[in-house]
Amino acid sequence: MNEPVLIILVNSLALVLTVCFSLWISRRTRTAEGWSVGGRSLPLAVVVLTQFATASGGGMLVAQVGLGYQFGWGAVTYGVFTAGGVLALLFLARWLRRHDFVSLPDIIKKIYGGHRVLMTVVTLMTMVVPFGWLCTQLVAFANLFHQLTGVNSTALTVAFAIVGLLFVLPGGMTSVAWSDAVFGAFMLIMAFVVGFYALHAAGGWPEVAAAATPARAGWEGFVAPGLLTIGLWAMSLTPGTMTNQMYFQRIYAANTLRTVVVSLIGTAALLLGTKVYASVLGMSAFALNPRLGNPEDAAGTIIAGMPLILSVAYSAFICQTLLSTVTSAVQSVVVNITQDIYKNYTARDVTSREILRLSRILSAVVLAAALVLSLAFPSALDWIVSSYAYSAVGLFFPVFLGFALRRTDLVGPYTGIAGVVAGVLAAGIAHALDTGVPYVAYGLAASAAAMLITGRLTRSRPRPGEHAPQAETAG
């Protein structure tokens, strides 16, 4: 049996077993709350591994290995900003746990009140990162498995989207989180194995370092991407991580505050570890083939030389890693649509059963939309950075500046709307003009300024029935 056929058979079997496990574990919770936040009962190991597995998708396997190929330790610099964003959520953890939130827009509602326009624009911005991640995973799967099997990339993308749908439908967060725990453990083992294999295949670290040159393998590698690129990462990845709903949902789903705190620290450490893995793998690929036309093919260079058993195992590692993030992203976007748009615009009580049924229908719609866009724009790194950047400029200050000012009379719905709209518009204009300064800087500055100015002009006073932000107690 040749290698491509064996890879297809093994991964098909693994996917069937995964879907069966998802169906079995979903029996724990078949309610809207179970679908949205896992019944708020996830233990520590599950929370850490689902955070890690969700964050370590196509970016780790393709885009960040590509960064390691180009810049060596520069991929670790990238990881510092994502890990920093995860750790920053510790400052909100206690306050978040005091409220029965389901989504990130619930935070906005608590701070500003339930103004429909504000809730709609915030909900749309919240979906940017999960949707961008979803497209990233589809692109990464097609790129890697095309190299492994020779199967047409479009057919692979379509097939993977269908499998992702079958996986997320039964239990939402419940099935995703518990399955992620299994995936995450397997991913950690395979990352160590593949990292050591890549070093060995390239002749050991001395050979890799010599081939990569000090510009990649020395201290210079940490700043090799350039100050402009690092500035863009700093202003997009950290605030983008801090406004990534997929992390918030796992905070809501944890069983205790201690679980939240330990899981965030553990997730940050594991994320940094995966960037070390990406750097080593990328530099090893450079030592083996320094003339790749596309850096995102670096992972494929390592895979191509693997022994059959390791190659098949690595293909399963790829598949499960990508599937984990696909299902988390779909579930996150669907929660926004059902909880923050549908329920807000429905002038009647919505039953748990109705939300559950709608969530399953919307899962198919969201995956179909991501499939079309991923086929049209097949670049994994572009999806990651752009989604983080626009999420950051639209949500960072409305969430965190709003939280800081929540007990003042500067916080009202128009303050939040101004922050979101000004941030996105300023970033979009600067992006289109291709300014020398990272476009995220313009968006963040405009968002903060618009909030402070609007807050001064409106001096919000709560109307009857609205939440009064100045009555919010310290958390």
PDB file of N, CA, C and O in Angstrom, residues 153-186:
ATOM      1  N   SER A 153      -6.642  20.277  -4.003  1.00  0.00           N
ATOM      2  CA  SER A 153      -6.810  21.124  -2.818  1.00  0.00           C
ATOM      3  C   SER A 153      -8.265  21.502  -2.575  1.00  0.00           C
ATOM      4  O   SER A 153      -8.728  21.536  -1.426  1.00  0.00           O
ATOM      5  N   THR A 154      -8.998  21.799  -3.632  1.00  0.00           N
ATOM      6  CA  THR A 154     -10.399  22.182  -3.476  1.00  0.00           C
ATOM      7  C   THR A 154     -11.225  21.031  -2.896  1.00  0.00           C
ATOM      8  O   THR A 154     -12.033  21.225  -1.978  1.00  0.00           O
ATOM      9  N   ALA A 155     -10.992  19.828  -3.398  1.00  0.00           N
ATOM     10  CA  ALA A 155     -11.715  18.661  -2.883  1.00  0.00           C
ATOM     11  C   ALA A 155     -11.387  18.424  -1.413  1.00  0.00           C
ATOM     12  O   ALA A 155     -12.271  18.097  -0.606  1.00  0.00           O
ATOM     13  N   LEU A 156     -10.120  18.613  -1.041  1.00  0.00           N
ATOM     14  CA  LEU A 156      -9.727  18.445   0.359  1.00  0.00           C
ATOM     15  C   LEU A 156     -10.402  19.470   1.262  1.00  0.00           C
ATOM     16  O   LEU A 156     -10.865  19.136   2.354  1.00  0.00           O
ATOM     17  N   THR A 157     -10.477  20.708   0.800  1.00  0.00           N
ATOM     18  CA  THR A 157     -11.100  21.767   1.598  1.00  0.00           C
ATOM     19  C   THR A 157     -12.574  21.473   1.835  1.00  0.00           C
ATOM     20  O   THR A 157     -13.086  21.614   2.955  1.00  0.00           O
ATOM     21  N   VAL A 158     -13.265  21.053   0.793  1.00  0.00           N
ATOM     22  CA  VAL A 158     -14.695  20.741   0.902  1.00  0.00           C
ATOM     23  C   VAL A 158     -14.912  19.559   1.857  1.00  0.00           C
ATOM     24  O   VAL A 158     -15.782  19.600   2.737  1.00  0.00           O
ATOM     25  N   ALA A 159     -14.101  18.512   1.701  1.00  0.00           N
ATOM     26  CA  ALA A 159     -14.253  17.324   2.548  1.00  0.00           C
ATOM     27  C   ALA A 159     -14.007  17.673   4.017  1.00  0.00           C
ATOM     28  O   ALA A 159     -14.739  17.224   4.906  1.00  0.00           O
ATOM     29  N   PHE A 160     -13.005  18.485   4.281  1.00  0.00           N
ATOM     30  CA  PHE A 160     -12.680  18.835   5.656  1.00  0.00           C
ATOM     31  C   PHE A 160     -13.775  19.686   6.284  1.00  0.00           C
ATOM     32  O   PHE A 160     -14.090  19.546   7.476  1.00  0.00           O
ATOM     33  N   ALA A 161     -14.365  20.570   5.499  1.00  0.00           N
ATOM     34  CA  ALA A 161     -15.469  21.387   6.009  1.00  0.00           C
ATOM     35  C   ALA A 161     -16.655  20.511   6.402  1.00  0.00           C
ATOM     36  O   ALA A 161     -17.304  20.739   7.439  1.00  0.00           O
ATOM     37  N   ILE A 162     -16.930  19.483   5.622  1.00  0.00           N
ATOM     38  CA  ILE A 162     -18.037  18.577   5.937  1.00  0.00           C
ATOM     39  C   ILE A 162     -17.762  17.807   7.228  1.00  0.00           C
ATOM     40  O   ILE A 162     -18.637  17.671   8.090  1.00  0.00           O
ATOM     41  N   VAL A 163     -16.524  17.341   7.395  1.00  0.00           N
ATOM     42  CA  VAL A 163     -16.167  16.614   8.623  1.00  0.00           C
ATOM     43  C   VAL A 163     -16.285  17.540   9.833  1.00  0.00           C
ATOM     44  O   VAL A 163     -16.792  17.146  10.888  1.00  0.00           O
ATOM     45  N   GLY A 164     -15.823  18.778   9.694  1.00  0.00           N
ATOM     46  CA  GLY A 164     -15.936  19.730  10.788  1.00  0.00           C
ATOM     47  C   GLY A 164     -17.380  19.949  11.206  1.00  0.00           C
ATOM     48  O   GLY A 164     -17.692  20.061  12.399  1.00  0.00           O
ATOM     49  N   LEU A 165     -18.264  19.996  10.233  1.00  0.00           N
ATOM     50  CA  LEU A 165     -19.684  20.171  10.523  1.00  0.00           C
ATOM     51  C   LEU A 165     -20.234  18.976  11.301  1.00  0.00           C
ATOM     52  O   LEU A 165     -20.960  19.142  12.294  1.00  0.00           O
ATOM     53  N   LEU A 166     -19.882  17.778  10.866  1.00  0.00           N
ATOM     54  CA  LEU A 166     -20.351  16.572  11.568  1.00  0.00           C
ATOM     55  C   LEU A 166     -19.852  16.531  13.006  1.00  0.00           C
ATOM     56  O   LEU A 166     -20.532  16.031  13.904  1.00  0.00           O
ATOM     57  N   PHE A 167     -18.678  17.100  13.230  1.00  0.00           N
ATOM     58  CA  PHE A 167     -18.078  17.068  14.560  1.00  0.00           C
ATOM     59  C   PHE A 167     -18.751  18.038  15.515  1.00  0.00           C
ATOM     60  O   PHE A 167     -19.009  17.725  16.675  1.00  0.00           O
ATOM     61  N   VAL A 168     -19.055  19.257  15.048  1.00  0.00           N
ATOM     62  CA  VAL A 168     -19.560  20.293  15.952  1.00  0.00           C
ATOM     63  C   VAL A 168     -21.064  20.178  16.195  1.00  0.00           C
ATOM     64  O   VAL A 168     -21.569  20.647  17.214  1.00  0.00           O
ATOM     65  N   LEU A 169     -21.793  19.551  15.293  1.00  0.00           N
ATOM     66  CA  LEU A 169     -23.255  19.531  15.399  1.00  0.00           C
ATOM     67  C   LEU A 169     -23.792  18.897  16.679  1.00  0.00           C
ATOM     68  O   LEU A 169     -24.709  19.445  17.297  1.00  0.00           O
ATOM     69  N   PRO A 170     -23.262  17.761  17.138  1.00  0.00           N
ATOM     70  CA  PRO A 170     -23.929  17.083  18.261  1.00  0.00           C
ATOM     71  C   PRO A 170     -24.012  17.882  19.548  1.00  0.00           C
ATOM     72  O   PRO A 170     -25.082  18.029  20.135  1.00  0.00           O
ATOM     73  N   GLY A 171     -22.876  18.422  20.032  1.00  0.00           N
ATOM     74  CA  GLY A 171     -22.905  19.005  21.373  1.00  0.00           C
ATOM     75  C   GLY A 171     -22.257  20.355  21.525  1.00  0.00           C
ATOM     76  O   GLY A 171     -22.093  20.827  22.651  1.00  0.00           O
ATOM     77  N   GLY A 172     -21.834  21.006  20.427  1.00  0.00           N
ATOM     78  CA  GLY A 172     -21.245  22.324  20.544  1.00  0.00           C
ATOM     79  C   GLY A 172     -20.021  22.319  21.434  1.00  0.00           C
ATOM     80  O   GLY A 172     -19.111  21.499  21.275  1.00  0.00           O
ATOM     81  N   MET A 173     -19.993  23.233  22.424  1.00  0.00           N
ATOM     82  CA  MET A 173     -18.836  23.374  23.304  1.00  0.00           C
ATOM     83  C   MET A 173     -18.546  22.099  24.084  1.00  0.00           C
ATOM     84  O   MET A 173     -17.382  21.744  24.307  1.00  0.00           O
ATOM     85  N   THR A 174     -19.566  21.386  24.499  1.00  0.00           N
ATOM     86  CA  THR A 174     -19.339  20.166  25.278  1.00  0.00           C
ATOM     87  C   THR A 174     -18.507  19.164  24.496  1.00  0.00           C
ATOM     88  O   THR A 174     -17.482  18.664  24.970  1.00  0.00           O
ATOM     89  N   SER A 175     -18.922  18.857  23.275  1.00  0.00           N
ATOM     90  CA  SER A 175     -18.181  17.876  22.476  1.00  0.00           C
ATOM     91  C   SER A 175     -16.846  18.438  22.018  1.00  0.00           C
ATOM     92  O   SER A 175     -15.834  17.719  21.988  1.00  0.00           O
ATOM     93  N   VAL A 176     -16.802  19.728  21.676  1.00  0.00           N
ATOM     94  CA  VAL A 176     -15.556  20.340  21.221  1.00  0.00           C
ATOM     95  C   VAL A 176     -14.502  20.314  22.330  1.00  0.00           C
ATOM     96  O   VAL A 176     -13.355  19.913  22.115  1.00  0.00           O
ATOM     97  N   ALA A 177     -14.870  20.743  23.535  1.00  0.00           N
ATOM     98  CA  ALA A 177     -13.893  20.868  24.622  1.00  0.00           C
ATOM     99  C   ALA A 177     -13.329  19.515  25.052  1.00  0.00           C
ATOM    100  O   ALA A 177     -12.112  19.354  25.201  1.00  0.00           O
ATOM    101  N   TRP A 178     -14.190  18.538  25.264  1.00  0.00           N
ATOM    102  CA  TRP A 178     -13.701  17.236  25.718  1.00  0.00           C
ATOM    103  C   TRP A 178     -12.879  16.542  24.635  1.00  0.00           C
ATOM    104  O   TRP A 178     -11.884  15.879  24.929  1.00  0.00           O
ATOM    105  N   SER A 179     -13.272  16.694  23.389  1.00  0.00           N
ATOM    106  CA  SER A 179     -12.475  16.115  22.304  1.00  0.00           C
ATOM    107  C   SER A 179     -11.138  16.838  22.178  1.00  0.00           C
ATOM    108  O   SER A 179     -10.106  16.225  21.901  1.00  0.00           O
ATOM    109  N   ASP A 180     -11.156  18.160  22.386  1.00  0.00           N
ATOM    110  CA  ASP A 180      -9.915  18.935  22.360  1.00  0.00           C
ATOM    111  C   ASP A 180      -8.913  18.431  23.387  1.00  0.00           C
ATOM    112  O   ASP A 180      -7.700  18.511  23.186  1.00  0.00           O
ATOM    113  N   ALA A 181      -9.408  17.965  24.523  1.00  0.00           N
ATOM    114  CA  ALA A 181      -8.506  17.459  25.559  1.00  0.00           C
ATOM    115  C   ALA A 181      -7.701  16.277  25.025  1.00  0.00           C
ATOM    116  O   ALA A 181      -6.494  16.166  25.268  1.00  0.00           O
ATOM    117  N   VAL A 182      -8.372  15.407  24.288  1.00  0.00           N
ATOM    118  CA  VAL A 182      -7.678  14.268  23.676  1.00  0.00           C
ATOM    119  C   VAL A 182      -6.727  14.756  22.593  1.00  0.00           C
ATOM    120  O   VAL A 182      -5.560  14.348  22.523  1.00  0.00           O
ATOM    121  N   PHE A 183      -7.227  15.669  21.729  1.00  0.00           N
ATOM    122  CA  PHE A 183      -6.394  16.209  20.658  1.00  0.00           C
ATOM    123  C   PHE A 183      -5.156  16.895  21.224  1.00  0.00           C
ATOM    124  O   PHE A 183      -4.046  16.744  20.717  1.00  0.00           O
ATOM    125  N   GLY A 184      -5.366  17.712  22.266  1.00  0.00           N
ATOM    126  CA  GLY A 184      -4.275  18.495  22.822  1.00  0.00           C
ATOM    127  C   GLY A 184      -3.153  17.621  23.347  1.00  0.00           C
ATOM    128  O   GLY A 184      -1.970  17.913  23.141  1.00  0.00           O
ATOM    129  N   ALA A 185      -3.505  16.544  24.038  1.00  0.00           N
ATOM    130  CA  ALA A 185      -2.487  15.630  24.556  1.00  0.00           C
ATOM    131  C   ALA A 185      -1.717  14.982  23.403  1.00  0.00           C
ATOM    132  O   ALA A 185      -0.478  14.886  23.433  1.00  0.00           O
ATOM    133  N   PHE A 186      -2.432  14.550  22.386  1.00  0.00           N
ATOM    134  CA  PHE A 186      -1.796  13.941  21.214  1.00  0.00           C
ATOM    135  C   PHE A 186      -0.899  14.956  20.500  1.00  0.00           C
ATOM    136  O   PHE A 186       0.215  14.634  20.065  1.00  0.00           O
TER     137      PHE A 186
END
